[in-house]
PDB file of C-alpha atoms in Angstrom:
ATOM      1  CA  UNK A   1     -35.297  -6.565 -22.326  1.00 43.00           C
ATOM      2  CA  UNK A   2     -33.921  -9.393 -20.222  1.00 48.00           C
ATOM      3  CA  UNK A   3     -35.531  -7.928 -17.096  1.00 58.00           C
ATOM      4  CA  UNK A   4     -39.034  -8.679 -18.409  1.00 59.00           C
ATOM      5  CA  UNK A   5     -40.798 -11.784 -17.051  1.00 62.00           C
ATOM      6  CA  UNK A   6     -41.718 -12.856 -20.599  1.00 68.00           C
ATOM      7  CA  UNK A   7     -39.916 -14.861 -23.277  1.00 71.00           C
ATOM      8  CA  UNK A   8     -38.867 -13.380 -26.631  1.00 76.00           C
ATOM      9  CA  UNK A   9     -41.816 -14.967 -28.474  1.00 76.00           C
ATOM     10  CA  UNK A  10     -44.296 -13.313 -26.127  1.00 71.00           C
ATOM     11  CA  UNK A  11     -42.498  -9.978 -26.401  1.00 70.00           C
ATOM     12  CA  UNK A  12     -42.556 -10.165 -30.219  1.00 73.00           C
ATOM     13  CA  UNK A  13     -46.263 -11.014 -30.206  1.00 70.00           C
ATOM     14  CA  UNK A  14     -46.989  -8.071 -27.873  1.00 68.00           C
ATOM     15  CA  UNK A  15     -45.105  -5.687 -30.174  1.00 68.00           C
ATOM     16  CA  UNK A  16     -47.117  -6.880 -33.201  1.00 69.00           C
ATOM     17  CA  UNK A  17     -50.394  -6.394 -31.323  1.00 64.00           C
ATOM     18  CA  UNK A  18     -49.375  -2.920 -30.141  1.00 62.00           C
ATOM     19  CA  UNK A  19     -48.381  -1.833 -33.653  1.00 64.00           C
ATOM     20  CA  UNK A  20     -51.601  -2.962 -35.346  1.00 64.00           C
ATOM     21  CA  UNK A  21     -54.287  -0.292 -35.655  1.00 57.00           C
ATOM     22  CA  UNK A  22     -57.661  -1.017 -34.043  1.00 59.00           C
ATOM     23  CA  UNK A  23     -60.656  -1.330 -36.349  1.00 59.00           C
ATOM     24  CA  UNK A  24     -62.720   1.841 -36.692  1.00 62.00           C
ATOM     25  CA  UNK A  25     -66.034  -0.031 -36.773  1.00 68.00           C
ATOM     26  CA  UNK A  26     -65.623  -2.402 -33.846  1.00 70.00           C
ATOM     27  CA  UNK A  27     -68.282  -4.884 -32.834  1.00 73.00           C
ATOM     28  CA  UNK A  28     -70.246  -3.535 -29.819  1.00 78.00           C
ATOM     29  CA  UNK A  29     -70.007  -6.978 -28.172  1.00 77.00           C
ATOM     30  CA  UNK A  30     -66.217  -6.922 -28.483  1.00 74.00           C
ATOM     31  CA  UNK A  31     -66.112  -3.374 -27.137  1.00 73.00           C
ATOM     32  CA  UNK A  32     -68.265  -4.409 -24.154  1.00 75.00           C
ATOM     33  CA  UNK A  33     -66.001  -7.397 -23.478  1.00 73.00           C
ATOM     34  CA  UNK A  34     -62.891  -5.218 -23.645  1.00 71.00           C
ATOM     35  CA  UNK A  35     -64.407  -2.709 -21.215  1.00 72.00           C
ATOM     36  CA  UNK A  36     -65.489  -5.518 -18.885  1.00 73.00           C
ATOM     37  CA  UNK A  37     -62.101  -7.253 -18.980  1.00 69.00           C
ATOM     38  CA  UNK A  38     -60.133  -4.047 -18.536  1.00 73.00           C
ATOM     39  CA  UNK A  39     -62.171  -3.269 -15.450  1.00 72.00           C
ATOM     40  CA  UNK A  40     -61.574  -6.745 -14.110  1.00 68.00           C
ATOM     41  CA  UNK A  41     -57.977  -7.453 -15.041  1.00 63.00           C
ATOM     42  CA  UNK A  42     -56.693  -3.952 -14.487  1.00 68.00           C
ATOM     43  CA  UNK A  43     -57.159  -4.459 -10.782  1.00 77.00           C
ATOM     44  CA  UNK A  44     -53.954  -5.006  -8.891  1.00 79.00           C
ATOM     45  CA  UNK A  45     -54.501  -8.621  -7.870  1.00 90.00           C
ATOM     46  CA  UNK A  46     -55.561 -10.076 -11.216  1.00 89.00           C
ATOM     47  CA  UNK A  47     -52.504  -8.605 -12.911  1.00 86.00           C
ATOM     48  CA  UNK A  48     -50.203  -9.982 -10.215  1.00 89.00           C
ATOM     49  CA  UNK A  49     -51.821 -13.445 -10.321  1.00 93.00           C
ATOM     50  CA  UNK A  50     -51.429 -13.453 -14.128  1.00 91.00           C
ATOM     51  CA  UNK A  51     -47.760 -12.556 -13.775  1.00 88.00           C
ATOM     52  CA  UNK A  52     -47.077 -15.143 -11.056  1.00 93.00           C
ATOM     53  CA  UNK A  53     -48.782 -17.986 -12.938  1.00 95.00           C
ATOM     54  CA  UNK A  54     -47.027 -16.967 -16.165  1.00 91.00           C
ATOM     55  CA  UNK A  55     -43.686 -17.125 -14.398  1.00 91.00           C
ATOM     56  CA  UNK A  56     -44.233 -20.251 -12.258  1.00 94.00           C
ATOM     57  CA  UNK A  57     -46.806 -22.366 -14.098  1.00 94.00           C
ATOM     58  CA  UNK A  58     -49.119 -24.496 -11.955  1.00 96.00           C
ATOM     59  CA  UNK A  59     -49.147 -23.565  -8.271  1.00 97.00           C
ATOM     60  CA  UNK A  60     -50.979 -24.670  -5.165  1.00 96.00           C
ATOM     61  CA  UNK A  61     -53.182 -22.056  -3.528  1.00 94.00           C
ATOM     62  CA  UNK A  62     -50.692 -21.553  -0.664  1.00 92.00           C
ATOM     63  CA  UNK A  63     -47.735 -21.238  -3.055  1.00 95.00           C
ATOM     64  CA  UNK A  64     -49.651 -18.760  -5.167  1.00 96.00           C
ATOM     65  CA  UNK A  65     -50.514 -16.763  -2.048  1.00 95.00           C
ATOM     66  CA  UNK A  66     -46.842 -16.596  -1.037  1.00 96.00           C
ATOM     67  CA  UNK A  67     -45.748 -15.439  -4.504  1.00 96.00           C
ATOM     68  CA  UNK A  68     -48.497 -12.827  -4.780  1.00 93.00           C
ATOM     69  CA  UNK A  69     -47.563 -11.290  -1.440  1.00 88.00           C
ATOM     70  CA  UNK A  70     -49.745  -9.073   0.739  1.00 90.00           C
ATOM     71  CA  UNK A  71     -53.117 -10.428  -0.344  1.00 93.00           C
ATOM     72  CA  UNK A  72     -55.760 -11.787   1.985  1.00 95.00           C
ATOM     73  CA  UNK A  73     -56.987 -15.341   1.505  1.00 94.00           C
ATOM     74  CA  UNK A  74     -60.467 -13.959   0.791  1.00 96.00           C
ATOM     75  CA  UNK A  75     -59.226 -11.559  -1.922  1.00 95.00           C
ATOM     76  CA  UNK A  76     -57.073 -14.239  -3.563  1.00 96.00           C
ATOM     77  CA  UNK A  77     -60.046 -16.631  -3.566  1.00 96.00           C
ATOM     78  CA  UNK A  78     -62.316 -13.976  -5.117  1.00 95.00           C
ATOM     79  CA  UNK A  79     -59.726 -13.074  -7.731  1.00 94.00           C
ATOM     80  CA  UNK A  80     -59.132 -16.705  -8.689  1.00 96.00           C
ATOM     81  CA  UNK A  81     -62.872 -17.444  -8.887  1.00 96.00           C
ATOM     82  CA  UNK A  82     -63.415 -14.511 -11.246  1.00 93.00           C
ATOM     83  CA  UNK A  83     -60.427 -15.537 -13.347  1.00 93.00           C
ATOM     84  CA  UNK A  84     -61.789 -19.098 -13.473  1.00 96.00           C
ATOM     85  CA  UNK A  85     -65.229 -17.794 -14.496  1.00 94.00           C
ATOM     86  CA  UNK A  86     -63.626 -15.769 -17.303  1.00 90.00           C
ATOM     87  CA  UNK A  87     -61.703 -18.847 -18.482  1.00 94.00           C
ATOM     88  CA  UNK A  88     -58.267 -17.519 -17.544  1.00 94.00           C
ATOM     89  CA  UNK A  89     -57.333 -20.191 -14.980  1.00 97.00           C
ATOM     90  CA  UNK A  90     -58.145 -23.793 -14.295  1.00 97.00           C
ATOM     91  CA  UNK A  91     -58.679 -25.046 -10.779  1.00 97.00           C
ATOM     92  CA  UNK A  92     -57.813 -28.655  -9.968  1.00 95.00           C
ATOM     93  CA  UNK A  93     -58.965 -30.098  -6.645  1.00 93.00           C
ATOM     94  CA  UNK A  94     -57.095 -33.180  -5.446  1.00 92.00           C
ATOM     95  CA  UNK A  95     -58.967 -35.572  -3.144  1.00 92.00           C
ATOM     96  CA  UNK A  96     -56.319 -35.773  -0.452  1.00 92.00           C
ATOM     97  CA  UNK A  97     -56.107 -34.809   3.203  1.00 92.00           C
ATOM     98  CA  UNK A  98     -55.383 -31.979   3.703  1.00 88.00           C
ATOM     99  CA  UNK A  99     -57.156 -30.733   0.568  1.00 86.00           C
ATOM    100  CA  UNK A 100     -54.917 -29.570  -2.245  1.00 90.00           C
ATOM    101  CA  UNK A 101     -56.002 -27.152  -4.955  1.00 93.00           C
ATOM    102  CA  UNK A 102     -53.811 -26.221  -7.921  1.00 96.00           C
ATOM    103  CA  UNK A 103     -54.202 -23.301 -10.326  1.00 98.00           C
ATOM    104  CA  UNK A 104     -52.829 -22.960 -13.839  1.00 97.00           C
ATOM    105  CA  UNK A 105     -53.314 -20.420 -16.606  1.00 96.00           C
ATOM    106  CA  UNK A 106     -55.413 -21.612 -19.513  1.00 96.00           C
ATOM    107  CA  UNK A 107     -54.430 -20.786 -23.093  1.00 94.00           C
ATOM    108  CA  UNK A 108     -56.848 -17.876 -22.808  1.00 92.00           C
ATOM    109  CA  UNK A 109     -55.135 -16.610 -19.639  1.00 92.00           C
ATOM    110  CA  UNK A 110     -51.697 -17.045 -21.181  1.00 90.00           C
ATOM    111  CA  UNK A 111     -52.757 -15.030 -24.219  1.00 87.00           C
ATOM    112  CA  UNK A 112     -54.063 -12.247 -21.952  1.00 85.00           C
ATOM    113  CA  UNK A 113     -50.773 -12.285 -20.105  1.00 83.00           C
ATOM    114  CA  UNK A 114     -48.979 -11.919 -23.447  1.00 79.00           C
ATOM    115  CA  UNK A 115     -51.185  -8.952 -24.304  1.00 78.00           C
ATOM    116  CA  UNK A 116     -50.165  -7.226 -21.075  1.00 77.00           C
ATOM    117  CA  UNK A 117     -46.530  -7.851 -21.895  1.00 74.00           C
ATOM    118  CA  UNK A 118     -46.821  -4.637 -23.910  1.00 76.00           C
ATOM    119  CA  UNK A 119     -47.352  -2.698 -20.678  1.00 76.00           C
ATOM    120  CA  UNK A 120     -44.058  -4.083 -19.341  1.00 74.00           C
ATOM    121  CA  UNK A 121     -42.283  -3.097 -22.555  1.00 79.00           C
ATOM    122  CA  UNK A 122     -43.774   0.402 -22.366  1.00 79.00           C
ATOM    123  CA  UNK A 123     -42.844   0.745 -18.668  1.00 81.00           C
ATOM    124  CA  UNK A 124     -39.271  -0.347 -19.296  1.00 83.00           C
ATOM    125  CA  UNK A 125     -38.913   2.065 -22.215  1.00 84.00           C
ATOM    126  CA  UNK A 126     -40.487   5.025 -20.387  1.00 86.00           C
ATOM    127  CA  UNK A 127     -39.429   4.579 -16.756  1.00 89.00           C
ATOM    128  CA  UNK A 128     -37.050   7.543 -16.782  1.00 90.00           C
ATOM    129  CA  UNK A 129     -39.590   9.857 -18.425  1.00 93.00           C
ATOM    130  CA  UNK A 130     -42.318   8.931 -15.932  1.00 91.00           C
ATOM    131  CA  UNK A 131     -39.976   9.390 -12.970  1.00 93.00           C
ATOM    132  CA  UNK A 132     -38.885  12.807 -14.312  1.00 95.00           C
ATOM    133  CA  UNK A 133     -42.501  13.891 -14.848  1.00 95.00           C
ATOM    134  CA  UNK A 134     -43.429  12.823 -11.322  1.00 92.00           C
ATOM    135  CA  UNK A 135     -40.452  14.636  -9.844  1.00 95.00           C
ATOM    136  CA  UNK A 136     -41.301  17.831 -11.778  1.00 95.00           C
ATOM    137  CA  UNK A 137     -44.923  17.611 -10.658  1.00 96.00           C
ATOM    138  CA  UNK A 138     -43.948  17.057  -7.018  1.00 95.00           C
ATOM    139  CA  UNK A 139     -41.494  19.971  -7.169  1.00 94.00           C
ATOM    140  CA  UNK A 140     -44.188  22.268  -8.525  1.00 94.00           C
ATOM    141  CA  UNK A 141     -46.408  21.446  -5.525  1.00 92.00           C
ATOM    142  CA  UNK A 142     -43.745  22.421  -2.998  1.00 87.00           C
TER     143      UNK A 142
END
């Protein structure tokens, strides 16, 4: 598991969460929040920003942009604003010239990142099976 961008504590926590059964009679408010968050964080950029901030800690906007990669300034700004609104990141503006803005995951954002650690574990465990299924599917189309 050393290839995962998470520490052993986070990986253990993700395994415990994945192994616990969901409640049959869930609160409709919780269900609505889950649906809302999945729609929001399952987008490509939010997941990448979560990963980058988990790995690097506090970053300036320009550093974050470089680590995220092929994202426009507008899309990164929108993603960070939504993450800030949801309580996943904090934004610190420093009164200097040129302006400097730093972003850091909150405890809430870090816990969401830990929850998605399970996806990394699943992907690592099932990479070969997914690749084989894709290859078989592609062969069947030819």
